[in-house]
Short mmCIF file of C-alpha atoms in Angstrom, two decimals:
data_model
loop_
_atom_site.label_atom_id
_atom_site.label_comp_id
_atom_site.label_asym_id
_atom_site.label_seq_id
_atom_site.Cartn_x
_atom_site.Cartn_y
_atom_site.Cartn_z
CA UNK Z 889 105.96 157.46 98.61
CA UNK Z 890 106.16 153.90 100.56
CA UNK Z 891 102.61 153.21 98.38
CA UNK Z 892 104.70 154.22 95.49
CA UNK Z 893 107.38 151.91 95.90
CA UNK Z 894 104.80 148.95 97.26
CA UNK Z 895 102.81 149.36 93.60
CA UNK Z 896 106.89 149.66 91.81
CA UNK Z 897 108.19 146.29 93.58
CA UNK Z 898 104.51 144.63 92.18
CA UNK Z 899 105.01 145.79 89.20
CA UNK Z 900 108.49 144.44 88.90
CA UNK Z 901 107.70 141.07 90.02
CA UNK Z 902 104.69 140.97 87.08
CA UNK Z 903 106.69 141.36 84.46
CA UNK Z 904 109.43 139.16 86.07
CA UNK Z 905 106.74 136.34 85.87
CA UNK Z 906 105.76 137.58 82.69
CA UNK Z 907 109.29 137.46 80.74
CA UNK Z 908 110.69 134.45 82.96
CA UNK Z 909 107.77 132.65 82.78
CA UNK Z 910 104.92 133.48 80.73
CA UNK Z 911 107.50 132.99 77.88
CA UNK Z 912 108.43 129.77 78.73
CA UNK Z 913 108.31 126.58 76.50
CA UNK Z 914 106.63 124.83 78.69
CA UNK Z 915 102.73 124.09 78.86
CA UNK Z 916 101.15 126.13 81.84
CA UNK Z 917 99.66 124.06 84.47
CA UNK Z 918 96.69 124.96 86.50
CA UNK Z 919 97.72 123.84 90.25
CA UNK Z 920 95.00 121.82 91.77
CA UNK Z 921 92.50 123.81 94.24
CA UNK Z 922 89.87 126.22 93.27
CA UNK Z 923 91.86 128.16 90.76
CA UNK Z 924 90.09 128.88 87.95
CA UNK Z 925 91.80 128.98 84.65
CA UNK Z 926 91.21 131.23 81.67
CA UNK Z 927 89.97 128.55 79.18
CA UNK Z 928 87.66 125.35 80.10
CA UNK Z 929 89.11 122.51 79.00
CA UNK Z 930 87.37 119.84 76.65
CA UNK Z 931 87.01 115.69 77.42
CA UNK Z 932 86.31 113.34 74.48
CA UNK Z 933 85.29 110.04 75.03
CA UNK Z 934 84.28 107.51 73.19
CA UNK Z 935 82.15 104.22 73.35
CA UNK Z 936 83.74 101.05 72.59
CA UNK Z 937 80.59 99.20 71.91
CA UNK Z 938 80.28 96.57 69.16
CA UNK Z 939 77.35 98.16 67.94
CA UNK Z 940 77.65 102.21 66.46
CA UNK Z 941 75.04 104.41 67.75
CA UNK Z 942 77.04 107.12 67.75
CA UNK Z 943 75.20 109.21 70.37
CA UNK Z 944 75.84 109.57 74.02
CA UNK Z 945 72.34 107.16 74.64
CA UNK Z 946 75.02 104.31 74.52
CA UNK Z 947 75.40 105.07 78.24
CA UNK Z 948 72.21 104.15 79.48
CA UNK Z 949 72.29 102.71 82.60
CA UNK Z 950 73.52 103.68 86.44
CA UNK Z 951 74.37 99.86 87.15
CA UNK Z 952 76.11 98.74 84.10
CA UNK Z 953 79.83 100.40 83.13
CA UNK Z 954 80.60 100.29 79.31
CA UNK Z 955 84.03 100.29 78.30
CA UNK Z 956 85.46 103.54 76.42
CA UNK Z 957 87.65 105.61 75.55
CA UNK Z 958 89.14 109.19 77.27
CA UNK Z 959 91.31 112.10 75.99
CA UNK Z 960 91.60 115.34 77.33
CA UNK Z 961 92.47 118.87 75.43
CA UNK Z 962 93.82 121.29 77.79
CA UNK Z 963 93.48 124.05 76.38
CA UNK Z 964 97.13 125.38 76.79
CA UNK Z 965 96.13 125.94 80.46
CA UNK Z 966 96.05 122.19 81.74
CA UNK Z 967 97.99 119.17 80.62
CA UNK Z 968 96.72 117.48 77.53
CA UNK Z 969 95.68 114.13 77.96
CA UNK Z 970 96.43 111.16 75.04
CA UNK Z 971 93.75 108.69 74.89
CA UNK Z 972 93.13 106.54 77.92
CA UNK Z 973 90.81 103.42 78.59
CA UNK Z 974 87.73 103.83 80.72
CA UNK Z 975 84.49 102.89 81.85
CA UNK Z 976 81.43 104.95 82.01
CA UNK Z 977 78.06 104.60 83.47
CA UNK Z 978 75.36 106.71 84.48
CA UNK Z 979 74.95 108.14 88.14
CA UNK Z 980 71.79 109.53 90.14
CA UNK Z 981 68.48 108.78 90.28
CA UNK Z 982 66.02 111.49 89.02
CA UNK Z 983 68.86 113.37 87.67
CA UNK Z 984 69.72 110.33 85.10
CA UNK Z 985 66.50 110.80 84.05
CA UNK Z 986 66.93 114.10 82.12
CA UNK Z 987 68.19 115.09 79.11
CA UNK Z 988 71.02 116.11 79.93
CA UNK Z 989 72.86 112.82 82.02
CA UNK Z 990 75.42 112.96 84.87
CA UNK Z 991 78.44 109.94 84.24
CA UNK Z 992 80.62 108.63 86.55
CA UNK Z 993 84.03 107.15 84.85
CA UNK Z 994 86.21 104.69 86.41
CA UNK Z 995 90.27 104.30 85.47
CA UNK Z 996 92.37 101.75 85.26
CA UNK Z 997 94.54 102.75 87.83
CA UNK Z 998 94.64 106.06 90.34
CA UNK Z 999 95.64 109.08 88.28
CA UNK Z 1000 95.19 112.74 88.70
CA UNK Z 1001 92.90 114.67 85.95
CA UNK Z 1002 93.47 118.27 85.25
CA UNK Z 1003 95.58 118.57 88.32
CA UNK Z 1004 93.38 117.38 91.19
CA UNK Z 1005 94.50 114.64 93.40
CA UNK Z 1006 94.29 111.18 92.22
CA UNK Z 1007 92.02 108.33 92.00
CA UNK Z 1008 90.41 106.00 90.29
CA UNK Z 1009 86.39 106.94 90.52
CA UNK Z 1010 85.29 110.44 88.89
CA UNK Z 1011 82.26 112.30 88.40
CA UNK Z 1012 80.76 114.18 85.61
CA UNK Z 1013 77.66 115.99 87.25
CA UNK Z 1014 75.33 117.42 84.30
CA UNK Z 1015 73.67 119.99 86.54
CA UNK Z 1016 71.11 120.33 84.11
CA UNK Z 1017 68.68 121.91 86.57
CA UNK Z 1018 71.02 124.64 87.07
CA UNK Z 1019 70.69 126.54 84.08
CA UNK Z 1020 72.67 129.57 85.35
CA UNK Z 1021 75.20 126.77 85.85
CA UNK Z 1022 76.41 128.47 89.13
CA UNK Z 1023 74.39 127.02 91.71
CA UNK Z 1024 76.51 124.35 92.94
CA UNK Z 1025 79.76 125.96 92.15
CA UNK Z 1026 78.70 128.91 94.73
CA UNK Z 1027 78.01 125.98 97.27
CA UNK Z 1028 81.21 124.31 96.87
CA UNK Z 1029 83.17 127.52 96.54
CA UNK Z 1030 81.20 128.27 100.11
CA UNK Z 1031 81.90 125.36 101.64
CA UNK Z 1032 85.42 126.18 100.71
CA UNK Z 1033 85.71 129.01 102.53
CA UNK Z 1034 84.30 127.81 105.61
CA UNK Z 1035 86.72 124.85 105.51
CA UNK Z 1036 83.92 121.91 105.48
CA UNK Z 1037 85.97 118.97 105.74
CA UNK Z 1038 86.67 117.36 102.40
CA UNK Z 1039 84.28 120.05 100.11
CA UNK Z 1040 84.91 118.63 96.93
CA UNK Z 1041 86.57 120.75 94.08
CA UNK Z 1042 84.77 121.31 90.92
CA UNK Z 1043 86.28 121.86 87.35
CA UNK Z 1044 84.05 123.31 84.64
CA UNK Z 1045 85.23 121.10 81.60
CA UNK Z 1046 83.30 120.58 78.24
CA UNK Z 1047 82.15 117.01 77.41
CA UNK Z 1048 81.36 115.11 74.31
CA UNK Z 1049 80.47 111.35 73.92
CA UNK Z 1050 80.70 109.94 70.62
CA UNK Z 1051 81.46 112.70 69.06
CA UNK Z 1052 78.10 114.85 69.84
CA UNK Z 1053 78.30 118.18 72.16
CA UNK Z 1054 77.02 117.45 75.63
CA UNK Z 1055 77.69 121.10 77.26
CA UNK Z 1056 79.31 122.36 80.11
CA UNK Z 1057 79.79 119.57 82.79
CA UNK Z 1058 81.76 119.59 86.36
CA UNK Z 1059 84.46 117.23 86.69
CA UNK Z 1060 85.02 116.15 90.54
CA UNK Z 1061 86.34 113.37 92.50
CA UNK Z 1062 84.18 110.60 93.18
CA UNK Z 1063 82.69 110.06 96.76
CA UNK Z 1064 84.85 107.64 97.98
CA UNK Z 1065 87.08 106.62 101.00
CA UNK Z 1066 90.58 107.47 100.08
CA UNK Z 1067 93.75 108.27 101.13
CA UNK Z 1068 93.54 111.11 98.27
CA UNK Z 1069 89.54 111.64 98.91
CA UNK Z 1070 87.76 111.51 102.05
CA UNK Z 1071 90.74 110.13 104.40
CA UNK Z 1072 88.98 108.13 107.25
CA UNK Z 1073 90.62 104.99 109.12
CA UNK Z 1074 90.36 101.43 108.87
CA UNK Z 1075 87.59 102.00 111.82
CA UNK Z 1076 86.19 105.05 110.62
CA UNK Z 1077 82.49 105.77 109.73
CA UNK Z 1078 81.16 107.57 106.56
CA UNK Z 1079 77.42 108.37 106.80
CA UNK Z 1080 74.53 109.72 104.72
CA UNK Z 1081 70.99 111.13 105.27
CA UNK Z 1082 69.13 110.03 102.50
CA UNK Z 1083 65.57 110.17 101.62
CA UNK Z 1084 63.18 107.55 102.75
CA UNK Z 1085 62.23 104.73 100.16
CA UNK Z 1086 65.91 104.20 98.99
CA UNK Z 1087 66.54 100.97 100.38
CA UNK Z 1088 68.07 97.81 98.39
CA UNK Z 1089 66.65 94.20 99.07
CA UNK Z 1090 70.30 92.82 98.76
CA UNK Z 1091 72.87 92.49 101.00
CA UNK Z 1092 75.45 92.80 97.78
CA UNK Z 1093 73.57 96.43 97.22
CA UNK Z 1094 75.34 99.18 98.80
CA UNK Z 1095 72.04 101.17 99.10
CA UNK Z 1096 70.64 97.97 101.53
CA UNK Z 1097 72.64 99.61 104.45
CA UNK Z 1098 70.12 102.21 105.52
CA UNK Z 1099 68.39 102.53 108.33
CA UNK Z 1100 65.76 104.84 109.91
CA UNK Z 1101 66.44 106.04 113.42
CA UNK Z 1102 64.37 105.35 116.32
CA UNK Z 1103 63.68 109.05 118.02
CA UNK Z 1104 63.96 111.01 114.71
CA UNK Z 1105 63.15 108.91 111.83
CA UNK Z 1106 65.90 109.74 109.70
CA UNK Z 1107 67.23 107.75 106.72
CA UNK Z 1108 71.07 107.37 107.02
CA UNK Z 1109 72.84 105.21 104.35
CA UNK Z 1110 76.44 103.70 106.28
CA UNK Z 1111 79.27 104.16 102.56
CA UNK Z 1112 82.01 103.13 104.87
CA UNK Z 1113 82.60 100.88 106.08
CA UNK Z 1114 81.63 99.43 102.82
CA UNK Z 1115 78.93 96.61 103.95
CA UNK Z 1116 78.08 95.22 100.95
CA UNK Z 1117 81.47 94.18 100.19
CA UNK Z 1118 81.61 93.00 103.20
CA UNK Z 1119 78.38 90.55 102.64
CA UNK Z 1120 80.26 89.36 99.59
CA UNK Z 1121 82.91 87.55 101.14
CA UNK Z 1122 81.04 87.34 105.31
CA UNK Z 1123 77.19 88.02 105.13
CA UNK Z 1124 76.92 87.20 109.00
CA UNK Z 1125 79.78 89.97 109.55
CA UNK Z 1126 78.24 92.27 107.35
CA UNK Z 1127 75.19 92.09 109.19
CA UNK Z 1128 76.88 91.93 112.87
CA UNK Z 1129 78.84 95.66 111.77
CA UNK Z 1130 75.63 97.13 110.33
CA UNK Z 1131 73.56 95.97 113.64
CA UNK Z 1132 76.65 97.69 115.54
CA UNK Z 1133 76.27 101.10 113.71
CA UNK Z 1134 72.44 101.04 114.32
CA UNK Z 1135 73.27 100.53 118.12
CA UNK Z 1136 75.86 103.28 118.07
CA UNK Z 1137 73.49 105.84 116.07
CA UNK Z 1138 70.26 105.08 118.65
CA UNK Z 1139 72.58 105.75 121.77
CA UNK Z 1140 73.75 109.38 119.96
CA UNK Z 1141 70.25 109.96 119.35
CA UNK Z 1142 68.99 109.50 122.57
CA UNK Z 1143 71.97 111.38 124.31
CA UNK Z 1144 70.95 114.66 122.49
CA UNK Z 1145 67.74 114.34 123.69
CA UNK Z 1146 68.38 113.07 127.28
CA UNK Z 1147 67.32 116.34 129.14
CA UNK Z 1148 70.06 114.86 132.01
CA UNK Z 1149 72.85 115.26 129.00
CA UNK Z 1150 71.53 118.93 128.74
CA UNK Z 1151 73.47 120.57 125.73
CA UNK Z 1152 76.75 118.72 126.23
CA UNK Z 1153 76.58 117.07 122.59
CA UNK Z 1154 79.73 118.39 121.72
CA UNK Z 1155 81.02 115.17 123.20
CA UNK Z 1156 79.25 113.17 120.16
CA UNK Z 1157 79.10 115.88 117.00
CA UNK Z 1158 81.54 118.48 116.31
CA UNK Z 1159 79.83 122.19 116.79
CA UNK Z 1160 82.18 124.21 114.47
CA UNK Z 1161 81.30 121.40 111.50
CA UNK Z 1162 77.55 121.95 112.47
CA UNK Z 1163 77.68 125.53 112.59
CA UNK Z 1164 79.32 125.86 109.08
CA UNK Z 1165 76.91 123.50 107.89
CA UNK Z 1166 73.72 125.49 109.16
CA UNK Z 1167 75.67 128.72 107.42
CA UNK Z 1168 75.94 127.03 104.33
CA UNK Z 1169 72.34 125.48 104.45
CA UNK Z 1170 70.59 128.38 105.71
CA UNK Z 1171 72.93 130.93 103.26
CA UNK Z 1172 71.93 129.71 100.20
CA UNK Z 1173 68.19 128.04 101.48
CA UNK Z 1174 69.08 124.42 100.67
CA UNK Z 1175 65.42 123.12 101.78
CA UNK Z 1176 66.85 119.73 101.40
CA UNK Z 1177 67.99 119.88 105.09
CA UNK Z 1178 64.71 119.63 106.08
CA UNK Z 1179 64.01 116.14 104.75
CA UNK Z 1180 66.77 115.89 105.05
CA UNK Z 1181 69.33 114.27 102.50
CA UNK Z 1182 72.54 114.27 100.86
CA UNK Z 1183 74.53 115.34 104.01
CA UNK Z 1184 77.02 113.44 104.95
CA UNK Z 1185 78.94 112.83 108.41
CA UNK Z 1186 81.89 111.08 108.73
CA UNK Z 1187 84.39 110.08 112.06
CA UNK Z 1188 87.95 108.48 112.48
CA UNK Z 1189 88.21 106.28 115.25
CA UNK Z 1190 87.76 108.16 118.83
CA UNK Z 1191 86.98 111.10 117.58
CA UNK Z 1192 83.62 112.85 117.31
CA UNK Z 1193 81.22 113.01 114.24
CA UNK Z 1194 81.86 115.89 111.74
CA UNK Z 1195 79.35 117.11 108.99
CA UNK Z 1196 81.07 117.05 105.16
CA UNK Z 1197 81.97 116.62 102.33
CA UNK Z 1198 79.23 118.59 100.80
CA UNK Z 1199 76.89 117.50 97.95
CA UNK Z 1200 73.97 118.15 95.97
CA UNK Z 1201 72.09 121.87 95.96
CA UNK Z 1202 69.21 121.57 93.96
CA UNK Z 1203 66.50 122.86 96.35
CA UNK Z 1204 68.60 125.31 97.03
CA UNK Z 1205 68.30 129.14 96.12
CA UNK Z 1206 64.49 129.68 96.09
CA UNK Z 1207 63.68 126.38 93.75
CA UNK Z 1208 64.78 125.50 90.71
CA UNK Z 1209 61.01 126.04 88.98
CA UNK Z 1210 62.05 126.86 84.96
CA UNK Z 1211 65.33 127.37 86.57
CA UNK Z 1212 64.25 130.35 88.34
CA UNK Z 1213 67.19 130.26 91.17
CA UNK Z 1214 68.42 133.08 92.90
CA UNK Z 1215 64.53 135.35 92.92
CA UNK Z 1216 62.26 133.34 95.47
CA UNK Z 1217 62.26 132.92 99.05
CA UNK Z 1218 65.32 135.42 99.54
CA UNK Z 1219 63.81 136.14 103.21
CA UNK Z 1220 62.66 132.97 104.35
CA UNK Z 1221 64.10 130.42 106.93
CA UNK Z 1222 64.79 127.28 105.18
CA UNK Z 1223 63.84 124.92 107.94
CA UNK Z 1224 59.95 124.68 107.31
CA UNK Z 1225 57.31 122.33 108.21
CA UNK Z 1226 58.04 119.12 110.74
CA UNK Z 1227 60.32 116.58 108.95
CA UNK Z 1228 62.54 114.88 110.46
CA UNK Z 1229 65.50 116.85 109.87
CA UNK Z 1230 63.57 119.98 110.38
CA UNK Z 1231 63.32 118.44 114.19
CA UNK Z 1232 66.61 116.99 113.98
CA UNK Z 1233 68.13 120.60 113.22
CA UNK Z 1234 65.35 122.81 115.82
CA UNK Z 1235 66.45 120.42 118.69
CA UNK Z 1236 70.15 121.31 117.96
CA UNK Z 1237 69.68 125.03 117.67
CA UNK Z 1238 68.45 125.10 121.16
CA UNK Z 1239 71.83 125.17 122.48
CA UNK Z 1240 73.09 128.52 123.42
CA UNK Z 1241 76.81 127.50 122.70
CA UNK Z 1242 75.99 126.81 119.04
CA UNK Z 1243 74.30 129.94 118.61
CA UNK Z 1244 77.59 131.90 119.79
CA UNK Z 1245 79.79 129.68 117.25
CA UNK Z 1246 77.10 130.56 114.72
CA UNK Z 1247 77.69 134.01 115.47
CA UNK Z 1248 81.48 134.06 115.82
CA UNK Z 1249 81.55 132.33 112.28
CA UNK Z 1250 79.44 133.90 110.58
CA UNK Z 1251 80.84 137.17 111.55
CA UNK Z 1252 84.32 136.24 110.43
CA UNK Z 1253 82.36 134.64 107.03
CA UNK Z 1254 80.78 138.57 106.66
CA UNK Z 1255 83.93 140.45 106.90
CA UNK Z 1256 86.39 138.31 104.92
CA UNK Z 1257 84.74 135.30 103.08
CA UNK Z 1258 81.48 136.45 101.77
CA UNK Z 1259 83.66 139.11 99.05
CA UNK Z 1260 86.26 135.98 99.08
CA UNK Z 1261 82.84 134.60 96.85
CA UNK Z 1262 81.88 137.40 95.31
CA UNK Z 1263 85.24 137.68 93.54
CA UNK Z 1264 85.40 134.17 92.28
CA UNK Z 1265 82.01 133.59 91.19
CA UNK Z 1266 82.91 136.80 89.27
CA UNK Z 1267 85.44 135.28 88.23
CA UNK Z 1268 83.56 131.93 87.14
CA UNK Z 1269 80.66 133.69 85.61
CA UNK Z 1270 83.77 135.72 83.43
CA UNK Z 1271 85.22 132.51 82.35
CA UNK Z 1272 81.83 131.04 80.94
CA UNK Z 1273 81.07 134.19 78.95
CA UNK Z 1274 84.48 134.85 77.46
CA UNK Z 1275 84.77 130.99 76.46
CA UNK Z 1276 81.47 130.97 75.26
CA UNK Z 1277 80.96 127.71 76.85
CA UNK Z 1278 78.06 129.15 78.27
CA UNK Z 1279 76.37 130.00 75.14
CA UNK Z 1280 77.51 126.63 73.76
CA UNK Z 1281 75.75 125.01 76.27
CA UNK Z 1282 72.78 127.29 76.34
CA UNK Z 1283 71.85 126.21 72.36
CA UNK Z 1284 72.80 122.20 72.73
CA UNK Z 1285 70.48 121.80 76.11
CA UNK Z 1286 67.47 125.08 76.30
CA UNK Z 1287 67.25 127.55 73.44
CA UNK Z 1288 64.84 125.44 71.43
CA UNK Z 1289 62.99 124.99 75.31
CA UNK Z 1290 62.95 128.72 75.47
CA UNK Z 1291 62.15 129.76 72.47
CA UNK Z 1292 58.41 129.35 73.62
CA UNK Z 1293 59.18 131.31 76.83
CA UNK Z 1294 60.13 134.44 75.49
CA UNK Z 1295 59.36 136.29 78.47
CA UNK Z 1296 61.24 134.02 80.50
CA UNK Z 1297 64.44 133.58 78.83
CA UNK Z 1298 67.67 135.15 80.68
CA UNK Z 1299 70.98 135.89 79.96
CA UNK Z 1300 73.97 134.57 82.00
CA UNK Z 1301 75.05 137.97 83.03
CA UNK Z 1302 71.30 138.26 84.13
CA UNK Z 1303 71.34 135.43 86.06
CA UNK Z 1304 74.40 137.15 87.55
CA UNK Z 1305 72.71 139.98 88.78
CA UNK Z 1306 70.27 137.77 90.33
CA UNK Z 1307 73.07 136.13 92.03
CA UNK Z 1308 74.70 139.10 93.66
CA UNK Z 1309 70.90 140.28 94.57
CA UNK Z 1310 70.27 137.08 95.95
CA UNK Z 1311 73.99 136.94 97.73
CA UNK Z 1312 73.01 140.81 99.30
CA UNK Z 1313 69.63 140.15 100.68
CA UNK Z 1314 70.19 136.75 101.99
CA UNK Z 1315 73.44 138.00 103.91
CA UNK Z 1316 71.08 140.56 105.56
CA UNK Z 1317 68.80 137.97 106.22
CA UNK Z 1318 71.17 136.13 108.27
CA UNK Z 1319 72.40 139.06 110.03
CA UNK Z 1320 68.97 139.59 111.29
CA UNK Z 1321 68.53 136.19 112.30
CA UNK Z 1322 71.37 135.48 114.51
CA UNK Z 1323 70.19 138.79 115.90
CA UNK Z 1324 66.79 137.90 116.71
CA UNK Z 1325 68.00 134.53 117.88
CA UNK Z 1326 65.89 133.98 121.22
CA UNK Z 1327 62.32 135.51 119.79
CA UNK Z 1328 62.75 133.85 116.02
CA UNK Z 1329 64.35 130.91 116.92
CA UNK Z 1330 64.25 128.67 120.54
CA UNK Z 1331 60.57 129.58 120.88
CA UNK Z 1332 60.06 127.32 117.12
CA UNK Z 1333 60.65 123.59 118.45
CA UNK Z 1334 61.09 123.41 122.78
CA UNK Z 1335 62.58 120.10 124.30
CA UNK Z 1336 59.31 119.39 126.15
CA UNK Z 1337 57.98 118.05 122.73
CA UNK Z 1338 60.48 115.18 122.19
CA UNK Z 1339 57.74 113.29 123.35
CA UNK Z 1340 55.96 113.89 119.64
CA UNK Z 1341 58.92 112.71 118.24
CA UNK Z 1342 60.03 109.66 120.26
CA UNK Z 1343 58.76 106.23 119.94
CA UNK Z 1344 60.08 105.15 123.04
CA UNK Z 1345 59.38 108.10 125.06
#
């Protein structure tokens, strides 16, 4: 009977919300967060160039902005947006040099789009390799869950340039140091790994400010404080801050593998942040930890490096080979081989505190956050069907690609199935991991062969 009433009392309050406000004049409003609507809303923009090739190849370059034009149809489940002046340009490297482009538009002024916070710097990320278009959405939506500092929220939205179909894109703040964004002090650091070979020969380059570490040899890239701004107005202080970072990264370095500072680098990098991170890495086989690059760290002032935002899952997933994520690799550890963040990560996993976090959260991932995924990427995968944005997208960018891979070609509720396969097995996976934790893992990399790794030894 108390069930009874429970399911009465919900029912009530639906069709309270229904009649109260469901009927309601006004436009419904998507609150920002990882709510997904029930319609994908569609961005226009057009090129203000003096010239008229009306195409989207007006945008051809990462360095140079070109001024244009922005509206956004809501849909009836966001806020329509009248025309607005922007500029566009390209973003990425390799991934600029596909078909189908990433953009990055700047705005006048801060303002919110389709309900996430404000600012002035977006991203459109193309995901091109992803044909399922789920890979990164799964990441993020992970990431999420397992409260990664600053995890950036994606919106599926539906882009055209010029007037010519572009597909399904993900609109998403900019990586940026912002109150609204990633919220660091004045004094606060923002750091990158980054793969090797990236480096600018100007001080006015933002990509100059890398360096590779002296006992691991990674690449890290310094986005704030913002050096080459810096250089622009002080080149001898830009140069005195970076030398000071260096400095400060060599001496963290060389405490974690001081065998007198044992396992205590809790003092220097936050274990909860680098737990989560090895879930989310090792969950969906991100191989690009091993090199590794695009993970960020970031610290305030007197307080102690933390791992996030996330960004970028292409390797992830078994390989993106024909876009054949989600089948390969399902029970395979993804750090492989002896980079440097494959040694970076082994020396780290040696401490028997992180392996009970990794436990502890993972276990509380397993029980509540792993169907937490499930439902939304059900959810997701629902929403690109029924819009047909999917399908849309499917014909503008690989149906004339696959029409010579018959035996190849999948559907999006295919690629679904691989999903949940690849979600199932890959959860076990883990489970026996963490179980087998002293024979699979501390025996891989010991502490006695820092020497191999250290050029000062």
């Amino acid at each position: 009977m108390a069930v009874l009433i429970k399911q009465c009392r919900i029912l009530a309050c639906a069709l309270f919300v229904f009649i109260f406000v469901g009927c309601s004049n006004e436009e419904p409003v998507i609150e920002p967060g990882w709510q997904l609507a029930q319609d994908i809303p569609r961005l226009k923009i057009q090129t203000r160039l003096d010239h008229h090739l009306l195409s989207h190849d007006e945008v051809q370059s990462t360095e140079d902005y070109v001024e244009a034009t922005l509206s956004i149809d809501g849909q009836g489940v966001y806020e329509d947006q009248g025309i607005t002046t922007i500029k566009i340009r390209g973003r990425g490297q390799s991934t600029f040099a596909q078909p189908k482009k990433p953009y990055k538009i700047k705005l006048p002024v801060q303002e919110s789009l389709l309900g996430l916070p404000p600012g002035q710097e977006w991203a459109l990320l193309a995901n091109f390799q992803d044909g399922p278009l789920m890979c990164s959405m799964l990441a993020m939506k992970l990431g999420h869950i397992l409260e990664m500092p600053f995890t950036p929220v994606l919106v599926p939205v539906e882009v055209s340039i010029n007037n010519e179909y572009l597909g399904v894109y993900w609109l998403t703040a900019h990586k940026e140091v912002a109150p609204e964004r990633i919220a660091l002090d004045e004094e606060g650091l923002l750091l990158e790994f980054v793969r090797a070979g990236q480096r600018a020969e100007r001080p006015e380059d933002k990509d100059f400010y890398q360096f590779q570490s002296t006992n691991f040899n990674l690449w890290v890239q310094i986005h704030h404080p913002s050096l080459h701004k810096v250089a622009m107005q002080d080149l001898e202080l830009a140069q005195k801050q970076f030398g000071e970072i260096v400095r400060q990264w060599e001496e963290w370095e060389q405490a974690i593998l001081d065998r007198s500072f044992s396992h205590d680098y809790g003092q220097i990098l936050d274990k909860t942040s680098l737990a989560h991170l090895l879930i989310i890495y090792q969950f969906t086989r991100n191989i690009a930890l091993n090199t590794p690059q695009s993970i960020y760290l970031h610290k305030n002032k007197d307080q102690v490096l933390t791992f996030g935002p996330l960004w970028d899952f292409d390797e992830a997933y078994g390989g993106s080979a024909y876009r054949e994520y989600f089948i390969h690799n399902m029970d395979q550890d993804v750090l492989t081989g002896t980079q440097p963040g494959t040694q970076f990560f082994e020396v780290l996993l040696q401490d028997p505190e992180l392996h009970k976090i990794l436990k502890k959260e993972w276990k509380i991932f397993r029980q509540k956050g792993l169907g937490e995924l499930r439902v939304f990427m059900a959810n997701y995968v629902d929403l690109l069907d029924n819009t047909g944005a999917y399908q849309r997208d499917y014909a503008r960018w690989y149906k004339e690609q696959d029409a010579t891979k018959e035996s190849q070609r999948k559907t999006l509720r295919a690629y679904e199935k691989d999903m949940n396969l690849w979600l199932d097995q890959r959860a076990g996976y883990m489970d026996k991991l963490l179980k087998d934790w002293k024979k699979e893992r501390v025996s891989s990399f010991k502490l006695s062969s820092r020497s191999n790794i250290c050029r000062n030894g």
